[in-house]
Coordinates of C-alpha atoms in Angstrom, one line a residue:
M328 CA 31.3 134.2 -140.7
T329 CA 34.0 131.6 -139.1
F330 CA 37.6 132.9 -136.8
N331 CA 39.4 133.1 -139.7
E332 CA 38.3 136.0 -140.2
F333 CA 38.8 137.9 -137.3
N334 CA 43.4 137.0 -138.0
F335 CA 43.6 135.8 -135.3
K336 CA 47.4 134.9 -134.3
D337 CA 48.7 130.7 -135.1
T338 CA 48.6 129.8 -131.5
L339 CA 45.2 131.1 -131.0
N340 CA 43.5 130.0 -134.4
Q341 CA 45.4 126.4 -133.5
A342 CA 43.5 127.1 -129.7
I343 CA 40.0 127.7 -131.2
K344 CA 40.3 124.7 -133.4
D345 CA 41.0 122.4 -130.5
A346 CA 38.1 123.6 -128.5
G347 CA 36.4 122.5 -131.7
F348 CA 34.6 125.9 -132.2
T349 CA 34.1 126.5 -136.2
E350 CA 31.5 129.8 -136.3
P351 CA 31.4 132.3 -133.2
S352 CA 28.2 133.4 -132.0
P353 CA 25.5 136.4 -132.3
V354 CA 27.8 138.1 -129.2
Q355 CA 30.9 137.0 -130.2
E356 CA 30.7 138.4 -133.9
K357 CA 29.7 141.9 -133.1
A358 CA 32.1 142.6 -129.7
I359 CA 35.3 140.1 -131.1
P360 CA 35.9 143.2 -133.5
L361 CA 35.3 146.6 -131.8
I362 CA 37.5 145.2 -129.1
L363 CA 40.6 144.1 -131.2
E364 CA 40.1 147.7 -132.0
G365 CA 41.1 148.5 -128.4
H366 CA 37.7 150.2 -127.7
D367 CA 36.2 149.8 -124.6
L368 CA 32.6 147.8 -125.0
I369 CA 29.3 147.7 -122.6
G370 CA 28.0 143.9 -123.7
Q371 CA 24.3 142.9 -122.8
A372 CA 23.9 139.0 -123.2
Q373 CA 22.5 135.8 -121.1
T374 CA 24.6 133.4 -119.6
G375 CA 26.0 130.1 -122.4
T376 CA 25.8 133.0 -125.3
G377 CA 29.8 132.3 -125.4
K378 CA 30.8 135.8 -123.4
T379 CA 34.0 133.8 -121.9
A380 CA 35.4 133.5 -125.7
A381 CA 33.8 137.3 -127.0
F382 CA 36.3 138.6 -124.7
G383 CA 39.6 136.3 -124.1
L384 CA 39.4 135.7 -127.4
P385 CA 40.0 139.1 -128.8
V386 CA 42.4 140.0 -124.7
I387 CA 44.8 136.8 -125.5
Q388 CA 45.6 138.5 -129.1
Q389 CA 46.4 140.8 -127.9
M390 CA 48.8 139.3 -125.1
S391 CA 52.3 139.8 -124.9
G392 CA 53.0 137.5 -122.8
D393 CA 56.3 138.5 -121.1
R394 CA 54.7 141.0 -118.3
G395 CA 53.2 139.8 -115.4
V396 CA 49.2 140.3 -114.8
E397 CA 48.5 141.6 -118.2
A398 CA 44.1 140.9 -117.3
L399 CA 42.2 140.8 -114.6
V400 CA 38.7 138.9 -115.0
I401 CA 35.9 139.7 -111.8
V402 CA 33.0 137.8 -111.8
P403 CA 30.9 137.0 -108.8
T404 CA 30.7 133.2 -107.9
R405 CA 33.8 131.2 -106.9
E406 CA 32.5 128.2 -109.6
L407 CA 32.6 131.3 -111.8
A408 CA 35.3 131.9 -111.3
M409 CA 36.8 128.6 -111.8
Q410 CA 35.1 127.7 -115.3
V411 CA 36.2 131.2 -116.9
S412 CA 39.9 130.6 -115.3
D413 CA 39.5 127.2 -117.6
E414 CA 38.5 128.2 -120.2
L415 CA 40.6 130.7 -121.0
F416 CA 43.4 128.8 -120.1
R417 CA 42.6 126.0 -122.5
F418 CA 42.4 129.6 -124.6
G419 CA 45.9 130.9 -123.6
K420 CA 48.2 127.4 -122.9
T421 CA 48.8 127.3 -126.5
A422 CA 50.5 130.6 -126.6
G423 CA 52.5 129.9 -123.1
L424 CA 49.7 131.9 -120.9
K425 CA 49.1 131.0 -117.2
T426 CA 46.0 132.1 -115.3
A427 CA 44.9 131.9 -111.8
T428 CA 42.1 132.1 -109.9
V429 CA 41.6 134.2 -106.7
Y430 CA 39.1 133.2 -104.4
G431 CA 38.0 132.9 -101.1
G432 CA 37.6 130.0 -98.6
T433 CA 41.7 129.7 -99.7
A434 CA 44.9 130.1 -97.7
Y435 CA 45.9 133.5 -99.6
N436 CA 49.6 132.4 -99.8
K437 CA 49.2 129.7 -101.9
Q438 CA 46.8 132.5 -104.2
I439 CA 49.3 135.3 -103.8
E440 CA 52.6 132.1 -105.3
R441 CA 50.3 131.6 -108.1
I442 CA 49.1 136.0 -109.2
K443 CA 53.2 136.3 -109.6
Q444 CA 53.2 133.7 -111.8
A445 CA 50.5 134.3 -114.0
N446 CA 49.1 136.7 -116.9
I447 CA 45.5 136.4 -116.3
I448 CA 43.3 136.7 -113.4
V449 CA 39.6 135.3 -112.7
A450 CA 38.5 137.0 -109.2
T451 CA 35.4 137.1 -107.3
P452 CA 35.8 140.4 -105.8
G453 CA 35.4 139.8 -102.0
R454 CA 38.7 138.3 -102.2
L455 CA 40.5 140.4 -105.1
Q456 CA 39.6 143.7 -102.9
D457 CA 40.9 142.3 -99.4
L458 CA 44.6 141.4 -101.9
L459 CA 44.3 144.6 -102.5
M460 CA 43.4 147.1 -99.4
S461 CA 46.2 144.6 -97.9
K462 CA 48.5 145.5 -100.2
K463 CA 49.6 141.8 -100.7
I464 CA 49.6 141.8 -104.3
K465 CA 49.7 144.8 -106.8
L466 CA 48.6 144.3 -110.5
N467 CA 48.9 146.9 -113.6
P468 CA 46.7 145.3 -116.2
S469 CA 46.4 146.1 -119.3
F470 CA 42.5 144.7 -119.5
V471 CA 40.2 144.5 -117.1
I472 CA 36.5 143.1 -117.4
L473 CA 33.5 142.8 -115.6
D474 CA 31.7 139.6 -116.0
E475 CA 28.2 139.1 -114.8
A476 CA 27.7 143.0 -113.4
D477 CA 24.1 142.8 -113.2
E478 CA 25.0 139.5 -110.9
M479 CA 27.5 141.3 -108.9
L480 CA 25.2 144.1 -108.0
D481 CA 21.8 141.6 -106.9
M482 CA 24.9 140.0 -104.6
G483 CA 26.0 143.1 -103.1
F484 CA 29.5 143.2 -104.6
L485 CA 29.0 146.6 -106.1
D486 CA 31.0 148.8 -103.2
E487 CA 33.7 146.2 -103.5
I488 CA 34.2 147.0 -107.4
K489 CA 34.0 149.8 -106.9
N490 CA 37.0 149.6 -104.3
I491 CA 38.8 147.8 -107.0
F492 CA 38.9 149.7 -109.4
T493 CA 40.5 152.5 -107.4
F494 CA 43.7 150.6 -107.0
L495 CA 44.0 149.7 -110.7
P496 CA 45.8 151.9 -113.4
E497 CA 43.4 154.7 -115.0
K498 CA 45.2 153.8 -118.9
R499 CA 43.5 150.4 -119.9
Q500 CA 40.9 149.0 -122.1
T501 CA 37.8 148.0 -120.1
L502 CA 35.4 145.5 -121.0
M503 CA 32.1 145.0 -118.7
F504 CA 29.4 142.1 -119.9
S505 CA 25.8 141.6 -118.0
A506 CA 22.8 140.3 -118.8
T507 CA 20.1 142.8 -118.0
M508 CA 21.3 146.7 -117.1
P509 CA 20.2 148.2 -114.1
K510 CA 19.7 152.2 -113.1
Q511 CA 23.4 150.5 -110.8
I512 CA 25.3 149.3 -113.7
K513 CA 24.4 152.0 -115.6
I514 CA 26.3 154.2 -114.0
L515 CA 29.0 151.9 -113.0
A516 CA 29.9 151.7 -116.4
E517 CA 29.3 155.8 -116.8
Q518 CA 32.3 155.1 -114.3
I519 CA 34.3 153.1 -114.9
L520 CA 34.3 152.8 -119.1
D521 CA 35.4 155.2 -121.7
N522 CA 33.7 156.2 -124.0
P523 CA 32.4 152.7 -124.3
K524 CA 31.0 150.5 -127.6
S525 CA 28.2 149.0 -127.4
V526 CA 26.7 144.9 -127.8
T527 CA 23.5 144.2 -126.9
I528 CA 21.9 140.3 -127.9
T529 CA 17.8 140.9 -128.6
K530 CA 15.0 139.2 -126.8
S531 CA 15.0 137.0 -130.0
E532 CA 18.2 135.6 -129.1
R533 CA 18.4 135.5 -125.4
T534 CA 17.8 131.5 -125.4
N535 CA 19.9 129.3 -126.9
T536 CA 17.6 128.3 -130.5
D537 CA 19.9 124.7 -130.6
I538 CA 17.8 124.2 -127.3
A539 CA 14.5 122.8 -127.3
Q540 CA 12.2 123.5 -124.4
I541 CA 9.8 121.0 -123.7
F542 CA 7.2 121.5 -120.7
Y543 CA 5.2 118.8 -118.8
V544 CA 1.8 119.2 -116.9
V545 CA 1.6 116.6 -113.7
A546 CA -0.3 117.4 -110.2
D547 CA 2.8 117.8 -107.1
H548 CA 3.0 115.4 -105.4
E549 CA 3.7 113.7 -108.9
R550 CA 7.0 115.0 -109.4
D551 CA 9.3 113.4 -108.7
D552 CA 7.6 109.7 -110.7
A553 CA 7.5 112.3 -112.9
L554 CA 11.3 113.0 -113.5
L555 CA 12.4 109.2 -112.9
R556 CA 10.2 108.4 -116.4
L557 CA 11.8 111.7 -118.2
I558 CA 15.0 110.6 -117.4
D559 CA 13.9 107.3 -118.1
Y560 CA 12.9 108.2 -121.5
K561 CA 15.0 111.0 -122.5
N562 CA 18.3 109.0 -121.1
P563 CA 21.0 111.9 -120.7
N564 CA 23.8 111.0 -121.4
K565 CA 24.9 113.8 -118.3
C566 CA 21.9 116.0 -117.1
I567 CA 21.4 118.8 -114.2
I568 CA 18.3 119.1 -112.8
F569 CA 17.3 122.2 -110.9
C570 CA 15.7 122.7 -107.4
R571 CA 15.0 126.2 -105.9
M572 CA 16.3 125.3 -102.0
K573 CA 18.9 124.0 -100.7
K574 CA 16.8 121.2 -98.9
E575 CA 15.1 119.9 -102.1
V576 CA 18.4 119.1 -103.9
D577 CA 19.3 117.2 -100.4
R578 CA 16.1 114.9 -100.3
L579 CA 15.7 114.5 -104.5
S580 CA 19.9 113.8 -104.2
S581 CA 19.0 110.8 -102.0
Y582 CA 15.5 109.7 -102.8
M583 CA 17.5 108.8 -107.0
T584 CA 20.6 107.6 -105.3
A585 CA 18.0 105.4 -103.3
Q586 CA 16.4 104.9 -107.2
G587 CA 20.4 103.2 -108.3
F588 CA 21.4 106.8 -110.3
K589 CA 24.3 107.9 -109.7
V590 CA 24.2 111.5 -108.7
A591 CA 25.8 114.8 -107.3
A592 CA 24.7 117.6 -105.4
L593 CA 25.5 121.2 -105.1
H594 CA 24.1 124.1 -103.3
G595 CA 25.7 127.1 -101.1
D596 CA 25.6 125.8 -97.3
M597 CA 28.8 122.8 -98.9
E598 CA 31.5 123.6 -98.5
Q599 CA 34.5 124.7 -100.8
K600 CA 36.5 122.0 -101.3
Q601 CA 33.5 119.9 -101.5
R602 CA 31.2 121.8 -104.0
E603 CA 35.2 121.3 -106.3
H604 CA 35.1 117.8 -105.3
T605 CA 31.4 117.6 -106.7
I606 CA 32.3 120.2 -110.3
R607 CA 35.3 118.0 -111.4
A608 CA 33.4 114.6 -110.5
F609 CA 30.5 116.1 -112.6
K610 CA 33.0 117.0 -115.0
Q611 CA 34.8 113.5 -115.7
G612 CA 32.1 111.9 -116.1
L613 CA 32.2 110.1 -112.7
V614 CA 27.8 111.4 -112.3
E615 CA 25.9 111.4 -115.1
I616 CA 23.0 113.6 -112.9
F617 CA 23.9 116.5 -110.7
I618 CA 21.1 118.4 -109.0
A619 CA 21.6 122.1 -108.1
T620 CA 20.3 125.0 -106.5
D621 CA 20.4 128.3 -108.8
V622 CA 24.1 128.5 -107.3
A623 CA 25.6 126.4 -110.3
A624 CA 23.1 128.3 -113.0
R625 CA 26.1 131.0 -113.8
G626 CA 29.5 129.1 -112.2
L627 CA 28.7 126.1 -114.7
D628 CA 30.1 125.3 -118.1
V629 CA 29.7 121.9 -118.9
N630 CA 29.8 121.8 -122.7
D631 CA 28.8 118.0 -123.4
V632 CA 25.2 118.7 -120.7
T633 CA 22.3 117.0 -123.2
H634 CA 19.2 117.5 -121.0
V635 CA 18.7 120.3 -118.1
F636 CA 15.4 119.5 -116.0
N637 CA 13.9 122.2 -113.9
Y638 CA 11.8 120.4 -111.2
H639 CA 9.8 123.3 -110.4
I640 CA 10.2 126.1 -113.0
P641 CA 12.5 128.8 -111.1
F642 CA 10.6 132.1 -109.7
D643 CA 12.4 134.8 -112.9
S644 CA 12.6 134.5 -116.6
E645 CA 16.6 135.4 -115.8
S646 CA 16.8 132.5 -113.9
Y647 CA 14.8 130.2 -116.2
V648 CA 17.5 132.3 -119.2
H649 CA 20.7 131.1 -117.0
R650 CA 18.9 127.7 -115.6
I651 CA 19.3 126.2 -119.9
G652 CA 22.0 127.9 -120.8
R653 CA 23.9 125.1 -119.0
T654 CA 23.1 123.1 -122.2
G655 CA 23.8 123.3 -125.8
R656 CA 26.2 125.2 -125.9
A657 CA 29.4 125.4 -127.9
G658 CA 27.5 123.9 -130.8
N659 CA 26.1 121.2 -129.0
K660 CA 21.8 120.6 -129.0
G661 CA 20.1 120.3 -125.5
E662 CA 16.8 120.4 -124.7
A663 CA 15.3 122.0 -121.8
I664 CA 12.4 120.3 -120.1
T665 CA 10.2 122.0 -117.4
L666 CA 8.0 120.2 -114.4
V667 CA 4.7 122.7 -113.7
S668 CA 2.0 122.0 -112.0
P669 CA -1.1 123.5 -113.8
N670 CA -1.5 126.4 -111.6
E671 CA 2.0 127.6 -113.0
L672 CA 1.0 127.8 -116.5
R673 CA 0.6 131.8 -116.2
T674 CA 4.8 132.0 -115.1
I675 CA 5.1 129.7 -118.9
K676 CA 3.7 132.2 -120.2
R677 CA 5.1 134.7 -118.7
I678 CA 8.4 133.7 -118.6
E679 CA 8.0 132.7 -123.0
K680 CA 7.1 136.8 -123.0
D681 CA 9.7 137.6 -121.1
V682 CA 12.5 136.2 -122.5
G683 CA 10.7 135.9 -126.6
T684 CA 10.8 131.7 -127.0
V685 CA 7.8 128.9 -127.1
M686 CA 8.2 126.0 -124.6
V687 CA 6.2 123.4 -126.4
S688 CA 3.2 121.6 -124.4
D689 CA 3.8 117.6 -124.3
V690 CA 3.1 114.6 -121.9
I691 CA 4.6 112.2 -119.9
P692 CA 5.8 109.2 -121.2
T693 CA 4.0 105.7 -120.4
R694 CA 5.3 102.9 -119.1
Q695 CA 5.1 101.2 -122.6
E696 CA 6.0 104.1 -124.6
V697 CA 10.1 104.5 -122.6
Q698 CA 9.9 100.9 -122.8
S699 CA 10.1 100.8 -126.6
R700 CA 12.4 103.6 -126.8
K701 CA 15.0 101.3 -124.5
D702 CA 14.0 98.5 -127.2
S703 CA 14.7 100.9 -129.7
D704 CA 17.9 102.2 -128.6
L705 CA 18.8 98.6 -127.2
L706 CA 18.6 97.4 -131.4
A707 CA 20.5 100.4 -132.1
K708 CA 23.2 100.1 -130.1
I709 CA 23.5 96.3 -131.1
A710 CA 23.7 97.2 -134.9
N711 CA 26.8 99.3 -133.6
T712 CA 28.4 97.2 -132.1
E713 CA 32.0 96.2 -132.7
I714 CA 32.3 91.9 -132.0
T715 CA 35.2 91.1 -129.7
P716 CA 36.6 87.8 -130.3
S717 CA 35.9 87.1 -126.1
A718 CA 32.3 87.0 -127.1
K719 CA 33.4 85.0 -130.6
E720 CA 34.6 82.5 -128.3
M721 CA 31.7 82.9 -125.8
V722 CA 28.9 82.3 -128.6
K723 CA 31.6 79.0 -129.8
T724 CA 31.5 77.3 -126.6
L725 CA 27.7 77.9 -125.5
Q726 CA 26.9 76.2 -129.4
H727 CA 28.0 72.8 -127.6
D728 CA 24.6 73.0 -126.0
L729 CA 22.7 75.4 -128.2
D730 CA 21.5 76.4 -131.7
I731 CA 22.2 80.1 -132.3
V732 CA 19.2 80.9 -131.9
T733 CA 18.4 80.3 -129.0
I734 CA 21.7 81.6 -128.4
A735 CA 20.8 84.8 -129.3
H736 CA 17.3 85.1 -127.7
L737 CA 18.7 84.2 -124.2
L738 CA 21.4 87.3 -124.9
A739 CA 18.9 89.4 -125.9
T740 CA 16.5 88.7 -122.8
I741 CA 19.4 88.9 -120.4
V742 CA 19.6 92.4 -121.7
Q743 CA 16.7 93.6 -122.0
K744 CA 15.8 92.6 -118.8
E745 CA 18.3 95.3 -117.6
I746 CA 16.6 97.9 -119.9
D747 CA 13.2 96.7 -118.0
V748 CA 10.9 99.4 -116.7
K749 CA 8.9 99.2 -113.8
G750 CA 6.5 101.4 -112.3
K751 CA 3.7 103.3 -111.6
D752 CA 1.7 105.0 -114.4
I753 CA 2.0 108.6 -114.4
I754 CA -1.5 110.6 -115.1
G755 CA 0.0 114.2 -115.6
L756 CA -2.3 115.7 -117.9
G757 CA -2.6 115.1 -121.7
T758 CA -1.8 117.5 -124.9
E759 CA -5.7 119.2 -125.0
E760 CA -6.1 119.2 -121.1
V761 CA -2.9 121.1 -121.3
K762 CA -3.8 123.8 -123.8
A763 CA -7.6 124.3 -122.0
L764 CA -5.2 124.9 -119.0
I765 CA -2.8 127.5 -121.0
E766 CA -5.6 129.6 -123.2
R767 CA -7.1 130.3 -119.7
A768 CA -3.9 131.7 -118.0
K769 CA -3.4 133.6 -121.0
N770 CA -7.1 134.6 -120.8
W771 CA -6.9 135.2 -116.4
K772 CA -6.7 138.8 -115.7
G773 CA -6.8 138.8 -112.2
G774 CA -9.2 138.4 -109.1
D775 CA -9.7 134.7 -109.9
R776 CA -8.3 132.4 -107.5
N777 CA -8.8 129.3 -109.0
S778 CA -8.5 130.1 -112.3
G779 CA -5.1 128.7 -113.2
R780 CA -5.7 125.4 -110.8
G781 CA -7.1 123.0 -113.6
R782 CA -10.0 123.2 -111.6
G783 CA -11.5 119.3 -111.6
R784 CA -10.3 118.3 -114.0
G785 CA -6.4 118.2 -113.9
R786 CA -7.4 118.3 -109.8
N787 CA -9.2 114.9 -111.0
R788 CA -7.1 113.7 -112.9
S789 CA -3.6 112.9 -110.9
R790 CA -5.8 111.0 -108.3
G791 CA -5.9 108.5 -111.0
G792 CA -8.8 107.0 -113.4
S793 CA -8.8 107.3 -117.5
R794 CA -7.5 109.7 -119.7
G795 CA -10.8 108.7 -122.2
R796 CA -7.6 107.7 -125.0
G797 CA -8.1 103.8 -125.1
G798 CA -7.1 103.4 -121.0
D799 CA -3.0 103.0 -121.6
R800 CA -2.6 105.2 -119.5
R801 CA -4.4 105.0 -117.0
R802 CA -2.9 104.8 -113.5
S803 CA -1.2 100.4 -112.3
G804 CA -3.0 100.9 -109.1
G805 CA -1.7 98.1 -107.1
N806 CA 1.7 98.6 -108.6
R807 CA 3.9 100.5 -106.3
D808 CA 7.4 99.2 -107.5
S809 CA 8.7 102.4 -108.8
R810 CA 10.4 102.1 -105.3
N811 CA 13.0 99.9 -107.1
R812 CA 14.4 101.4 -110.3
G813 CA 17.2 99.8 -109.6
N814 CA 17.5 97.8 -113.1
H815 CA 15.2 100.0 -115.7
S816 CA 18.2 102.5 -116.6
S817 CA 20.1 102.1 -120.4
K818 CA 23.0 102.5 -118.4
K819 CA 24.5 101.0 -116.2
R820 CA 23.8 102.4 -113.0
S821 CA 26.3 102.6 -109.4
S822 CA 24.5 103.6 -105.5
T823 CA 28.0 105.7 -105.2
N824 CA 26.8 109.4 -104.0
V825 CA 30.0 111.4 -105.1

């Protein structure tokens, strides 16, 4: 199926083409026809499945654009409000539609002026309720959308949502999207929706098939080194590293900046202007690595994120789905990488069962493997590089004193030094050891506190010694150069922290 089959107007088809969309996702394929028919809708689907386009495209199709605010979208966080607003603006701009973003932490007057000019409002519950109760704005939208309804419930916004609907017209088309459907959300749906149709993305569809999911078993004290080794090996174009706590974000951000990476951090303690600046820098490519708590999991929408790293595995399955949904978007391929200790393997199995997915175990690459990958990438880059006039002049100058083969060798040596890989070897756990631990996790029935910890095998290996696999994965006891990694990556790194 293609988007052409929905018979959208030409301006909307052009916006879809400009966005690079070709085929609708499962939630879009199921939801769009029902919304175009005028039904209220309950859509149960995870983030990253294309929900914004699922409601945005059919709503924009039905908007006239010649009367004030026609659509109101309510979302739980400021980050998500900005992302949804940006995407809806992208879909509606060819038709001349304007959007306004409404959230706390910014001046009322400025937002009110934008609302007066807008056709679509994307708002968080707290600020929207304030504006309505104070009678600073009055809204009469034809379309009302609740996005991430379960997240709003978790954040304590249920009362605000109920109150907001008392200010809205009874004659409207209402759409609700939620990853899960707890009892209170079902009750809310009965109160605000009129004979709704339902669209449910099944568990097997919950994680994007374009995302490869891999986990690596390492000791806790090896997480930093394992992460850096994997980033060197994977060489992501743009990646997000998720941590559980704010203090982990701050520590890891400082650590990776000291290694020469261009990083930015995001967590709940940051002021709104700083958060907006950080997200904008990541979107624009001014930073390549984004380190965040789960506050960004639901709100960050960047289509060119190639990798997601879970520094620690999240506490629950829903958070895992939301995290990895930051990659593999808009038809692109992505990779989700999770670092786990031996005693966290039961959590891996539980998430696999809950989400209906399979995570593949792998082994941390050696320095030799990283260097080999970088050499291969370099050769491919050289083969595809166009020769510039200035480069030709440089070689002509050098030919006065050196033959062409020597020049090539010298230049290759200079480039190779720029991407040389140093640092201590990561021991981690081998494939057979991981399989044994996974099997033990499957059979665990509780009671034995040591059953998931790898006992002596994983713990002893994490302290050093041979892997029994040829010796190339022994710990290099005297090599402590991992603190000086400024020249490791094939990317040019900057020590600037945004």
